[in-house]
Every structure is written in structure tokens, then in C-alpha cells.
mmCIF file of C-alpha atoms in Angstrom:
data_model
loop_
_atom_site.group_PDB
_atom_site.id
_atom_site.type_symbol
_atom_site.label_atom_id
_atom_site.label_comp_id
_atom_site.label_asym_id
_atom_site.label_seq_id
_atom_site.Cartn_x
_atom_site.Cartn_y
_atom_site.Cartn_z
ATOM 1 C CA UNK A 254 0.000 0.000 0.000
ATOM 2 C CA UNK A 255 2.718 2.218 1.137
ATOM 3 C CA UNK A 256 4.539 1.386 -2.413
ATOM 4 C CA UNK A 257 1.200 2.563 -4.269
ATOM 5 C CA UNK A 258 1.157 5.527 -2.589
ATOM 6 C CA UNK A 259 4.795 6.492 -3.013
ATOM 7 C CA UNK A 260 4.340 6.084 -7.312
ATOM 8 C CA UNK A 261 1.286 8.027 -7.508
ATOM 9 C CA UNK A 262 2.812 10.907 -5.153
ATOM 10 C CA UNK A 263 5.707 10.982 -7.406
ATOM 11 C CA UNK A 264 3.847 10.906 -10.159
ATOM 12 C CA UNK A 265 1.733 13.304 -9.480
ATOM 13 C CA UNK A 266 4.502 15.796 -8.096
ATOM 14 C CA UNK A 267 6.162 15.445 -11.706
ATOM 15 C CA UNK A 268 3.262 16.652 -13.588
ATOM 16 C CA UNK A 269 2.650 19.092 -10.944
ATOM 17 C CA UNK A 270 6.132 20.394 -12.059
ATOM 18 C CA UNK A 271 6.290 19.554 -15.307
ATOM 19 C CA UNK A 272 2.601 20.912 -16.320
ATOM 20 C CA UNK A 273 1.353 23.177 -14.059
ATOM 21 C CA UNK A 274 4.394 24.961 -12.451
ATOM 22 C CA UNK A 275 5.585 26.281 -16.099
ATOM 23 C CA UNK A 276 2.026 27.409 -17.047
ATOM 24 C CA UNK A 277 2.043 29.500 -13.178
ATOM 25 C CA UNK A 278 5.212 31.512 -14.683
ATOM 26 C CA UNK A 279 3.749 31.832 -17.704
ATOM 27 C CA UNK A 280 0.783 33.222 -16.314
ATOM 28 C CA UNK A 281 2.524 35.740 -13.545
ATOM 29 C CA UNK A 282 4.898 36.678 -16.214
ATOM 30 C CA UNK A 283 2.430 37.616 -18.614
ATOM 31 C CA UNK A 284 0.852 39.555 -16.126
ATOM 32 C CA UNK A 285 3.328 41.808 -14.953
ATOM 33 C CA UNK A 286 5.179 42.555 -18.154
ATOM 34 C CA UNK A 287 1.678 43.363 -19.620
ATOM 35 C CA UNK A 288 0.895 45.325 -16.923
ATOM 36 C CA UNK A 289 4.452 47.623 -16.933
ATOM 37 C CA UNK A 290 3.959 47.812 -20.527
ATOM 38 C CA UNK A 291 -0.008 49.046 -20.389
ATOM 39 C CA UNK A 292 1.627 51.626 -17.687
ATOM 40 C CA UNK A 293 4.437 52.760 -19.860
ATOM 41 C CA UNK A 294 2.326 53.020 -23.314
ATOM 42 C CA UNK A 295 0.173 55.020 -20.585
ATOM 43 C CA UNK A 296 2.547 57.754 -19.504
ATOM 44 C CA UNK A 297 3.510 57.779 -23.448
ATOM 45 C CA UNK A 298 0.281 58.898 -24.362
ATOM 46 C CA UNK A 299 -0.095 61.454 -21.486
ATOM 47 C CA UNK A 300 3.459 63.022 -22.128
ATOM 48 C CA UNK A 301 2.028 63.807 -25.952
ATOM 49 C CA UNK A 302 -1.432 64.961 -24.104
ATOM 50 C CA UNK A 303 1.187 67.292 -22.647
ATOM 51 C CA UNK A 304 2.567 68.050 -25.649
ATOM 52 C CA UNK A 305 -0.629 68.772 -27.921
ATOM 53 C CA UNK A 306 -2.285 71.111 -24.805
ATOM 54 C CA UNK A 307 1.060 72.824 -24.654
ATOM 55 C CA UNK A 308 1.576 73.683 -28.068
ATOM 56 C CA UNK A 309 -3.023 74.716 -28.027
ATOM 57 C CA UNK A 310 -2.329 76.851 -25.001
ATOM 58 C CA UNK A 311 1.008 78.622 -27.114
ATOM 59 C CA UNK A 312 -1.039 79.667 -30.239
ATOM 60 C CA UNK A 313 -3.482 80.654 -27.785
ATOM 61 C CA UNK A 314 -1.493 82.595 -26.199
ATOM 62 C CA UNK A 315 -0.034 84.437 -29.044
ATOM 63 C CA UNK A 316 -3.298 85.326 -30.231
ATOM 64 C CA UNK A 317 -3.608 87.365 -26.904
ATOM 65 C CA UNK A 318 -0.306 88.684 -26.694
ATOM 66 C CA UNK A 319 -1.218 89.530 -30.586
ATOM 67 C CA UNK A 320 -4.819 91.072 -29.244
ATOM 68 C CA UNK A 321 -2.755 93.389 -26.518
ATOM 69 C CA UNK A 322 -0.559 94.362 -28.103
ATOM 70 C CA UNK A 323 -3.114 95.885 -31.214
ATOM 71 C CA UNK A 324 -5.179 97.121 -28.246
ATOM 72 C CA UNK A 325 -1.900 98.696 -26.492
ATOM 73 C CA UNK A 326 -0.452 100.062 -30.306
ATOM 74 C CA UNK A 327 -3.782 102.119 -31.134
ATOM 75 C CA UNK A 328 -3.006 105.722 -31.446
ATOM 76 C CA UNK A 329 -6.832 106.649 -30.888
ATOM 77 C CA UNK A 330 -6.947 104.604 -27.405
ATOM 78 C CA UNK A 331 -3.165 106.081 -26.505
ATOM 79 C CA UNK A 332 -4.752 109.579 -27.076
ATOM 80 C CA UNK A 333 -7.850 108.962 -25.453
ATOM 81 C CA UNK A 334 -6.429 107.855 -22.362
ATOM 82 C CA UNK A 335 -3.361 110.710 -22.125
ATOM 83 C CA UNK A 336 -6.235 113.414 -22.495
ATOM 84 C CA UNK A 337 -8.681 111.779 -20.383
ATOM 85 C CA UNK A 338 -9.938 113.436 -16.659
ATOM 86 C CA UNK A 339 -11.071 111.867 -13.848
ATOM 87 C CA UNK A 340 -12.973 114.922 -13.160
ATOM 88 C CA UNK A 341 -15.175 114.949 -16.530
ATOM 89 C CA UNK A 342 -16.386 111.382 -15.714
ATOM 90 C CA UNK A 343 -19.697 112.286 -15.916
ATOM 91 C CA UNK A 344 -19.108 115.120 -18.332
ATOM 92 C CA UNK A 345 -21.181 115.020 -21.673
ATOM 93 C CA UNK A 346 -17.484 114.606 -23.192
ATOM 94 C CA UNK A 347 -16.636 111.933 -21.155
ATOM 95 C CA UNK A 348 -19.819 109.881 -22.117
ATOM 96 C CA UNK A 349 -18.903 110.441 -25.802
ATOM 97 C CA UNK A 350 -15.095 109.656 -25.380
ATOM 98 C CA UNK A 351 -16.737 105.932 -23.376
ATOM 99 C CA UNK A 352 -18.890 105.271 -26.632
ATOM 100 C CA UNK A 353 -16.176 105.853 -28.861
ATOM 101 C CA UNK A 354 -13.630 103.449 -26.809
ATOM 102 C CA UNK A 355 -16.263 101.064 -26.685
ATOM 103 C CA UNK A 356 -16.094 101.104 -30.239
ATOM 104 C CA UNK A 357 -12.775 100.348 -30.661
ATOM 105 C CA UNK A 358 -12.927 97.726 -28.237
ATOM 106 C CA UNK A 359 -15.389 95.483 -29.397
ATOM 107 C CA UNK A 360 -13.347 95.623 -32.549
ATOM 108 C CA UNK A 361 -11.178 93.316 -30.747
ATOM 109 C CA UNK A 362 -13.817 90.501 -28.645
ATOM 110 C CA UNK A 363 -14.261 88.167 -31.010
ATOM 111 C CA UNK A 364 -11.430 85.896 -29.157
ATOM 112 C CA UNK A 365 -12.237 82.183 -27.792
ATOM 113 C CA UNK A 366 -12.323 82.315 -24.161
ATOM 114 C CA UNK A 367 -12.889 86.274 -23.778
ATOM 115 C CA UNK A 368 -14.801 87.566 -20.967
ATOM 116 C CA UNK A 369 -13.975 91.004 -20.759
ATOM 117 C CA UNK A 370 -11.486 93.384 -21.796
ATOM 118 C CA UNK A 371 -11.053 96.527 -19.305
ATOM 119 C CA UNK A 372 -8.850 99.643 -20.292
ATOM 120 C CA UNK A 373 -8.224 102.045 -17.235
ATOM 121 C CA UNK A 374 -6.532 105.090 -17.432
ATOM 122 C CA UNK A 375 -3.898 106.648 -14.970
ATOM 123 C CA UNK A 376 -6.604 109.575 -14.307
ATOM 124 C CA UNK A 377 -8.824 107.296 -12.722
ATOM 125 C CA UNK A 378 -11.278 106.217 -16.210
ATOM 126 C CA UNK A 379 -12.322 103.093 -16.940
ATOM 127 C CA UNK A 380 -13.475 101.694 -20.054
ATOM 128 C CA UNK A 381 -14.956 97.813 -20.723
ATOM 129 C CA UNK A 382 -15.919 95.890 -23.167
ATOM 130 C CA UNK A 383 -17.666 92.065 -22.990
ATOM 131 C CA UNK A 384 -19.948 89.681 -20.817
ATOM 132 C CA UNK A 385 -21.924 92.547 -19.362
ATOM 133 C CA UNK A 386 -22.515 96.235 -19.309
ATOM 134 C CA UNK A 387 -23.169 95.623 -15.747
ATOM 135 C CA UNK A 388 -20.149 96.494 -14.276
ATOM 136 C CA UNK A 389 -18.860 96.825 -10.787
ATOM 137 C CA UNK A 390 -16.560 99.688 -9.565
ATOM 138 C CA UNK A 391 -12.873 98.161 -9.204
ATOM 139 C CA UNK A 392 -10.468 99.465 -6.233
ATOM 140 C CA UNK A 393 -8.257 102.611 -7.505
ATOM 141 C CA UNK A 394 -5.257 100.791 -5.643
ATOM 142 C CA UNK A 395 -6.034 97.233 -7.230
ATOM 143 C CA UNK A 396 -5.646 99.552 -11.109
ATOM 144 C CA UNK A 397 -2.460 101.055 -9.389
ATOM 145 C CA UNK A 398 -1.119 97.766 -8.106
ATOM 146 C CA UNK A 399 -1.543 96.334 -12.156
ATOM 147 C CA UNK A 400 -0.704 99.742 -13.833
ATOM 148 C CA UNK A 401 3.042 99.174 -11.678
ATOM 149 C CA UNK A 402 3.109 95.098 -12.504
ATOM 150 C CA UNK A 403 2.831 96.035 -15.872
ATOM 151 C CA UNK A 404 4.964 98.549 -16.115
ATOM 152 C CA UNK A 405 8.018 96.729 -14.499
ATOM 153 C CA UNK A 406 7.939 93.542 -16.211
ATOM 154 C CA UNK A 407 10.384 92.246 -18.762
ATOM 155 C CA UNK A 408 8.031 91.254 -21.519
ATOM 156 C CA UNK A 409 5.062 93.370 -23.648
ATOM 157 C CA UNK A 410 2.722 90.991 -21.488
ATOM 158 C CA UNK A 411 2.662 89.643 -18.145
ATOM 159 C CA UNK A 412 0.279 86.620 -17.555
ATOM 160 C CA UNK A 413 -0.910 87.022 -13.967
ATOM 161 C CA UNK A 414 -2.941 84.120 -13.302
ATOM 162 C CA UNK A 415 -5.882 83.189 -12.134
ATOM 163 C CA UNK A 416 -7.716 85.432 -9.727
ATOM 164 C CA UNK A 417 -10.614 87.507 -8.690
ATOM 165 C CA UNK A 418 -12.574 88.925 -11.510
ATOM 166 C CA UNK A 419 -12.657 92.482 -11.709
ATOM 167 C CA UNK A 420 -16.415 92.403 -12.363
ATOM 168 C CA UNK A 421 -17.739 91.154 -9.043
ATOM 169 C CA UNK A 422 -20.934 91.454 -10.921
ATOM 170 C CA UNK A 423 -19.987 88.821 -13.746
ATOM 171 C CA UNK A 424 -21.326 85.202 -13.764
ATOM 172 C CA UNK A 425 -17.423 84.288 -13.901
ATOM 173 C CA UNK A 426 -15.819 84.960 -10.424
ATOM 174 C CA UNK A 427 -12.499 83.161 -11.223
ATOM 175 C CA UNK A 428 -10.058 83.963 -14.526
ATOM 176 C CA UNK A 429 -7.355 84.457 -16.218
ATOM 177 C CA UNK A 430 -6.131 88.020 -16.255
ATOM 178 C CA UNK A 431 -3.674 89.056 -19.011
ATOM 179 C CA UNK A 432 -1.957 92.889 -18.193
ATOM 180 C CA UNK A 433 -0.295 95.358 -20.512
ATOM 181 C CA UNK A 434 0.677 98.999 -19.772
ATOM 182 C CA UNK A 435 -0.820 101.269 -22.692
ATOM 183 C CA UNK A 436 1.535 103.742 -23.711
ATOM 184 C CA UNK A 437 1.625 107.640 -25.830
ATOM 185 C CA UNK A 438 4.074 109.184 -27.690
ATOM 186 C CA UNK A 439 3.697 112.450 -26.847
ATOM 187 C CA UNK A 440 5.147 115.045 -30.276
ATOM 188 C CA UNK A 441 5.888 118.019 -28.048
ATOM 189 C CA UNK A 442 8.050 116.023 -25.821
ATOM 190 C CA UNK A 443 9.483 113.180 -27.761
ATOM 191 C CA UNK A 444 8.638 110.248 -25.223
ATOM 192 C CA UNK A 445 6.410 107.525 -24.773
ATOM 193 C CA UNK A 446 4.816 107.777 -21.619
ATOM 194 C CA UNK A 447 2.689 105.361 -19.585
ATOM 195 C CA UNK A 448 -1.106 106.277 -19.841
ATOM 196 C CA UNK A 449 -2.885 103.323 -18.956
ATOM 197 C CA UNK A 450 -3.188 99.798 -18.198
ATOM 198 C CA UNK A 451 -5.135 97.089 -20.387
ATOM 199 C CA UNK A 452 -6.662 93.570 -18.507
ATOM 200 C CA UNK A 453 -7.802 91.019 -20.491
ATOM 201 C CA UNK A 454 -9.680 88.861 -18.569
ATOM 202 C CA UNK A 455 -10.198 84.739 -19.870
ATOM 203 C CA UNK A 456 -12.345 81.952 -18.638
ATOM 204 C CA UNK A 457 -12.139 78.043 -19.085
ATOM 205 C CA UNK A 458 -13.773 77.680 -22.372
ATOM 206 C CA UNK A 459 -10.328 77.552 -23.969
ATOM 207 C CA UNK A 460 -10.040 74.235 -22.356
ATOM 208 C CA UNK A 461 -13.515 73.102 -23.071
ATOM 209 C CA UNK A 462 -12.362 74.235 -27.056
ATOM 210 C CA UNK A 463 -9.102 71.803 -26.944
ATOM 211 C CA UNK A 464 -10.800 68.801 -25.029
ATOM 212 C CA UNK A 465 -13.613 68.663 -27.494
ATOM 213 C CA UNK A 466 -10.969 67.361 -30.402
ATOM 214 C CA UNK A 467 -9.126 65.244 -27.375
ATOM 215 C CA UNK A 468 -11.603 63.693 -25.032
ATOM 216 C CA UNK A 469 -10.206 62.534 -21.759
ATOM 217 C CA UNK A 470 -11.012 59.196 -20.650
ATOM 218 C CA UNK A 471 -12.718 58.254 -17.417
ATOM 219 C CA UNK A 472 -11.210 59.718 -14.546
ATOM 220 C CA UNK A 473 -8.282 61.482 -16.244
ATOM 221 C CA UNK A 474 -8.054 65.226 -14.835
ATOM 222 C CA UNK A 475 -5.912 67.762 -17.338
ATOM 223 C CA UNK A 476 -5.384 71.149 -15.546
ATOM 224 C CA UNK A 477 -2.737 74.308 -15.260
ATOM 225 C CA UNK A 478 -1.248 75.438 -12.851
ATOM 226 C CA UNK A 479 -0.367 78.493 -12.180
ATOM 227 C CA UNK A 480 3.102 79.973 -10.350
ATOM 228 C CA UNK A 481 1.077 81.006 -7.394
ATOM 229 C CA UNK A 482 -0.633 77.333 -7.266
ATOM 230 C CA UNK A 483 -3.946 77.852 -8.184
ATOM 231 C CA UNK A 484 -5.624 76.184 -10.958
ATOM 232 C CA UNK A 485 -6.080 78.449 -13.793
ATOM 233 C CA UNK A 486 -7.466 76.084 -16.313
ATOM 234 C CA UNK A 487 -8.897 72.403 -15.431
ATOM 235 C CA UNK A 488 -11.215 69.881 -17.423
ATOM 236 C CA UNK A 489 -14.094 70.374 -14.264
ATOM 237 C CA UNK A 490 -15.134 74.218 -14.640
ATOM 238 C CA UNK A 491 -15.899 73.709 -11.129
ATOM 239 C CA UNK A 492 -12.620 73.531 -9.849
ATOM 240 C CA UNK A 493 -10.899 76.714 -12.144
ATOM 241 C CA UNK A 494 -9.556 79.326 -9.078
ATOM 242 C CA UNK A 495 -9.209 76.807 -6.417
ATOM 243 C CA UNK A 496 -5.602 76.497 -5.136
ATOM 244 C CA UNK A 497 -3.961 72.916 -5.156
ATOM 245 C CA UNK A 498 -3.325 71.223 -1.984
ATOM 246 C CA UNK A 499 0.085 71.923 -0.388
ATOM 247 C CA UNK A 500 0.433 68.311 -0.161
ATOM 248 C CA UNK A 501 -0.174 67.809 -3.968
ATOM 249 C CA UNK A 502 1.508 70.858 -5.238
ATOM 250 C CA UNK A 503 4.733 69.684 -3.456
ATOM 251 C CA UNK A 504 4.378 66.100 -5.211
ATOM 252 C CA UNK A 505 3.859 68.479 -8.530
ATOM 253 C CA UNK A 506 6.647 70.295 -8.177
ATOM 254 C CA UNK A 507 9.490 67.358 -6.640
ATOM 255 C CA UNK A 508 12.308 67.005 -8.501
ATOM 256 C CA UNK A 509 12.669 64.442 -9.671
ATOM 257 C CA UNK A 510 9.757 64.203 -10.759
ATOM 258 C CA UNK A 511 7.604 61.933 -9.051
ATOM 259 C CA UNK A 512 5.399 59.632 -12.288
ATOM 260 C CA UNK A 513 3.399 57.562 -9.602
ATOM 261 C CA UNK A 514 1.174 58.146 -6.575
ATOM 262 C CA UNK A 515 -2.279 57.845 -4.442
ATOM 263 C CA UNK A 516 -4.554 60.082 -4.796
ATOM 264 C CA UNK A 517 -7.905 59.772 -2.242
ATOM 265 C CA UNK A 518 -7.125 56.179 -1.918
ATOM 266 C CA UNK A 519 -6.899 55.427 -5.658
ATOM 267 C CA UNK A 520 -3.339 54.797 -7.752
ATOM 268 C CA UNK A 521 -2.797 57.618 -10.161
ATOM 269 C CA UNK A 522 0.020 58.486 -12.794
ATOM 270 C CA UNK A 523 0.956 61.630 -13.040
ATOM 271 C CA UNK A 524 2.711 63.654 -16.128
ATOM 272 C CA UNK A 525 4.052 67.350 -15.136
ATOM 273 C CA UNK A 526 5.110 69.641 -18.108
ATOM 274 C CA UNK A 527 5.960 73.526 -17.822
ATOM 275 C CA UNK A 528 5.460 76.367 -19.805
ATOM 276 C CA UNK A 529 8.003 78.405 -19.608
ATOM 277 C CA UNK A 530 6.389 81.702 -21.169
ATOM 278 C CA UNK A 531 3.003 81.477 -18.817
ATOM 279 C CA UNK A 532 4.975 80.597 -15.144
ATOM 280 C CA UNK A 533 2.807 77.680 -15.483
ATOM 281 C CA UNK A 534 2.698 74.055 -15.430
ATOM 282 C CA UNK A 535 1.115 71.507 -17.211
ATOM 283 C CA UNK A 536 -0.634 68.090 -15.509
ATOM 284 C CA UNK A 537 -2.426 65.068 -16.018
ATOM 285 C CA UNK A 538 -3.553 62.812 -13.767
ATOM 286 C CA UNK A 539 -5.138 59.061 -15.043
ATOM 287 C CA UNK A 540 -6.247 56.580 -13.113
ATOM 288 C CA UNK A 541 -4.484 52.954 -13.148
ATOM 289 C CA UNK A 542 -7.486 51.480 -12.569
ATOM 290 C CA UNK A 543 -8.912 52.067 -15.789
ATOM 291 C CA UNK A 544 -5.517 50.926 -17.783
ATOM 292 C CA UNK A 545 -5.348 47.730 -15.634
ATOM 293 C CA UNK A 546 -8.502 46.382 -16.288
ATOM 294 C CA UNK A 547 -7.707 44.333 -18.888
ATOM 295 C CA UNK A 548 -4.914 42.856 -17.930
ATOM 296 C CA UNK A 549 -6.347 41.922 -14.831
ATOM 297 C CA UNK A 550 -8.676 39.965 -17.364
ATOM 298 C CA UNK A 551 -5.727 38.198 -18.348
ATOM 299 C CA UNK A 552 -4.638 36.980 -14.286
ATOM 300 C CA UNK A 553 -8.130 35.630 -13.794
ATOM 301 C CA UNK A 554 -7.272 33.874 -17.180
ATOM 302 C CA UNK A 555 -4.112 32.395 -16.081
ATOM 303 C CA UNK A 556 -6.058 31.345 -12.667
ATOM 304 C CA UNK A 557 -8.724 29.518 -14.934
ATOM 305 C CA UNK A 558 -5.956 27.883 -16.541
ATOM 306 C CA UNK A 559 -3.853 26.879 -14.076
ATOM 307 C CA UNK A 560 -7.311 25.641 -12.096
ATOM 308 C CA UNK A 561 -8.452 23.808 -15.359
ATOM 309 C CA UNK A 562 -4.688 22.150 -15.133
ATOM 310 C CA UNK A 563 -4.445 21.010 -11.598
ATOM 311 C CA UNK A 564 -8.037 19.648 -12.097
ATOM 312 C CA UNK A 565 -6.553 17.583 -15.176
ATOM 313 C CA UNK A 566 -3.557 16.793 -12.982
ATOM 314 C CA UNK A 567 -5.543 15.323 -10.056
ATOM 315 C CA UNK A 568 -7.607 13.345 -12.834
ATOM 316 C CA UNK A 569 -4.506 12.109 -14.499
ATOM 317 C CA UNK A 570 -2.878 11.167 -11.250
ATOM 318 C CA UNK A 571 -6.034 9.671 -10.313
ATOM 319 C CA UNK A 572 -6.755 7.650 -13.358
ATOM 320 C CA UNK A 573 -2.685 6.436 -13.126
ATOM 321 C CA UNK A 574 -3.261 5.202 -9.790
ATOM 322 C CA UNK A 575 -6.669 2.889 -10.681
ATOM 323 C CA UNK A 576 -5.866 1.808 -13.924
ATOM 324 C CA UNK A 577 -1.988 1.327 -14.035
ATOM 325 C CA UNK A 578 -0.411 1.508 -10.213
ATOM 326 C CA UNK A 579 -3.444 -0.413 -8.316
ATOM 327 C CA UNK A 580 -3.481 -3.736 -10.875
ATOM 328 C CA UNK A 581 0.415 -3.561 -10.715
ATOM 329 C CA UNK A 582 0.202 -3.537 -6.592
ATOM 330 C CA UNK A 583 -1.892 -6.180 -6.579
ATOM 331 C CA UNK A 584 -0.071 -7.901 -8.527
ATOM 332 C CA UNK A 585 2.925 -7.695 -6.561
ATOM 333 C CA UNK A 586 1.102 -8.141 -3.413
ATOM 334 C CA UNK A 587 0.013 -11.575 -4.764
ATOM 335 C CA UNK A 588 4.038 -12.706 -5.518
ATOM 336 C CA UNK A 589 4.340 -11.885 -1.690
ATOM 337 C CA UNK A 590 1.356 -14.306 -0.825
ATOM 338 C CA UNK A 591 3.282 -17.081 -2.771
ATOM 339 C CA UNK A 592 6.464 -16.066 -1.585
ATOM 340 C CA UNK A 593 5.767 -16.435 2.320
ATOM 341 C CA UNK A 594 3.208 -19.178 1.578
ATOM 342 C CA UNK A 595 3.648 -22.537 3.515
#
């Protein structure tokens, strides 16, 4: 008995190793290389994400810098902002120089994204152009504070990032405000001097405008940050103005950077580009989740397998031991009769 069960242990242990022990390193193989190479075709795909919004956002941004700097070149808004008086706001002239700015202006609103474009003058006047004629009064030492930013900055424009409207009043609390200082050249004197400040104010849509020819796939977030750490542009409207986590805008900004991580209890990649020009940077997040899937398809393949083989295995050995290994012990144990027979 002890001789049957020896064979069809060994037995079985070789087909164990022979069959089924190859096809379980097969399987986990499979699995992981699939798996790293899902993940790496992954953050492939989101670096040229990267690379498409960058190069949307840098013709978009031309066409602003392009837009400020027609509004800033104008001769008739130069001249209407060096003569105009704080004191004549509510002069007849006054009402008549508005209408006539206003006409230039909307010259210039037919720009993707636009909510309003505001012109205010060192004197104290404001003109606007956009979403709404209903217009809220703005702080004299908010114009001040961007009159100086944009006169002592390095470039034509300076982005500023996403903050507070200037139009309390407007259905768009949070955007994007582009500043440039307006100046005259003055004839009599022979200099250009500083007569104004122009704010061009954007909203979200030019994200809306680039993920309608590139749809995201579940769960993956594309946003911008700004240098400040607020999110100027995002694929949820609902979440443009809000400033990132400390936590998460430290894991944005690590160096090196950092292509992996969990975010509310759920693994994430993460792709981080900048953008020079804007002080901005550039993410995606995607969840792995959604790339795994499939290839977690393919484990609960291999563990149907390798079930379906140990199954066969246990038959086999089974089988073996009935039709081949019992006859063959019984056999034997019959030569032992006659051999110890009196």
C-alpha cells in the first residue's frame, strides 16, 4: 500500500512540475510585463497629451499677446487715455469719449475664451468691453497695483494668473487676467509715456475648445497650474480658481519628478510639463485602474488555466493510480502471498 502511494505521489509531483508549475510563470509573467507595458504606453500617451495642450495653449497665447498688443499700439486709445480726466467722468465729453472706446474695443472681442477686456486710465477712467454692461466699480489701488506690474515687467505681457474677476458682478468669479501697460508718444516732448493699463480677462472655455478634439477618458483630470498654485485652467469648470493642496503641489513640483502616486485612496500616474512663457505648469492625472482592467482579465485567465490544469492533474494522477499503479500492486502483493506461503 505504502509502495502505491509512493508512485502516484511521485507521479503526481512530476506533472505538478512539469505541467502546471511552467504554465504558473507563464501566467505571472504575462501579467506583470503586460501590466508595466499598459503603464508605460500610458505615460507615453499622457506626455504627448502634454505636448498637444502645450503647443493649443502657445497659439493661444499668441493670439492674446497679438490682441494686446493691437489694443496697447492704437493711437486713438493712446490719445484717449493721455487726455482723459477723472474729473469729466460724468461730463457730456466723457460719455462720448466711453462710446467711442467702446467702439474700438469690441473691434477686438471676437477671441475664444474672452470675458472682458477693461482699459483704465492713470486719471482714474475706466473703459470695458464684454460679458456685461453691468459692471462693478474696481479698487483705484487694485488699477495702481496692475498699472506698476505692468509697467516693471520684462516682456510686452505679463500673464498674472488666475484670480478675482474684476467684475464682481460677472457670472465668472475666477479667470485668467492678461496685463499690458498702454503707452503715448507724446510730439511736443518726444517720449512715450505710460497712460494706462489694459486687462484682459479669460475663462475656461479655452479648455472646453481643446478637449472637445481630445476627449479625456474616465477619470483622467488635465489642468494648469499656475506659479502662485492655483488652478487656472482644469477639465471640471468647477474647480478653475481653487488652489492645489500643499500636499499635492509639493508632489507636482518634486524634482525628480515623481510619475506615480495615491490620490484619495486610488493609484494615479501623473505627467508634469511647464510652460516656460506662462509661469505655469502643465498636468495630467489618469487613473491605473482604468488601464489595468484588462490585464487583470488576463490573471483571472491564467487562474482559470492553471485551475483547469491542476483539475486535469488530479484526474490524471487519479486515473494512473486505478488503472496502471493499483493492478500492478496487486499484482505484486500476490508474488508476496506465494512467496511467504507454507
Amino acid at each position: 500500500m505504502k509502495w502505491r502511494f509512493d508512485i502516484t505521489a511521485k507521479l503526481l509531483a512530476f506533472l505538478l512540475v512539469a505541467g502546471v508549475l511552467p504554465l504558473i510563470l507563464l501566467g505571472v509573467s504575462a501579467f506583470e510585463y503586460s501590466k508595466r507595458v499598459i503603464i508605460e504606453q500610458a505615460e507615453l500617451e499622457n506626455a504627448r497629451l502634454l505636448a498637444s495642450l502645450s503647443s493649443y495653449l502657445k497659439l493661444y497665447q499668441e493670439q492674446i499677446e497679438d490682441l494686446a498688443a493691437n489694443i496697447a499700439g492704437n493711437t486713438s486709445i493712446g490719445a484717449t487715455l493721455h487726455h482723459s480726466s477723472a474729473q469729466a467722468a460724468n461730463s457730456f465729453d466723457s460719455l462720448e469719449t466711453k462710446a467711442q472706446m467702446g467702439y474700438a474695443l469690441n473691434n477686438y472681442v471676437r477671441v475664444k475664451g474672452l470675458v472682458s477686456i477693461n482699459v483704465f486710465a492713470r486719471s482714474g477712467a475706466r473703459y470695458q468691453v464684454g460679458e456685461s454692461l453691468d459692471v462693478s466699480d474696481v479698487d483705484p489701488a487694485l488699477v495702481a497695483k496692475l498699472l506698476h506690474e505692468a509697467s516693471l515687467t520684462r516682456t510686452p505681457v505679463l500673464w498674472r494668473g488666475v484670480g478675482d474677476n474684476l467684475n464682481t458682478r460677472s457670472k465668472h468669479a475666477k479667470v485668467i487676467n492678461v496685463v499690458r501697460a498702454i503707452q503715448h508718444f507724446s510730439p511736443e516732448s518726444g517720449q512715450s509715456d505710460v497712460v494706462g493699463v489694459l486687462v484682459i480677462s479669460l475663462n475656461n472655455d479655452i479648455m472646453r475648445g481643446f478637449l472637445d478634439a481630445a476627449p479625456l477618458p474616465d477619470g483622467t483630470q488635465l489642468l494648469e497650474l499656475d506659479s502662485h498654485g492655483h488652478i487656472a485652467l482644469h477639465s471640471d469648470d468647477q474647480r478653475v480658481g481653487l488652489p492645489m493642496l500643499p500636499a499635492m503641489l509639493d508632489l507636482i513640483r518634486a524634482e525628480p519628478p515623481i510619475r506615480q502616486l495615491v490620490l484619495d485612496g486610488e493609484d494615479m500616474l501623473m505627467r508634469v510639463a511647464p510652460t516656460n512663457q506662462r509661469q505655469s505648469q502643465l498636468v495630467v492625472l489618469s487613473p491605473r485602474r482604468a488601464l489595468t482592467e484588462k490585464v487583470n482579465q488576463l490573471a483571472l485567465l491564467t487562474f482559470g488555466l492553471v485551475t483547469l490544469a491542476l483539475i486535469c492533474t488530479l484526474a490524471l494522477a487519479w486515473y494512473f493510480a486505478r488503472t496502471v499503479v493499483r493492478p500492478i500492486g496487486a499484482v505484486s502483493e500476490g508474488f508476496r502471498q506465494i512467496a511467504f506461503a507454507p
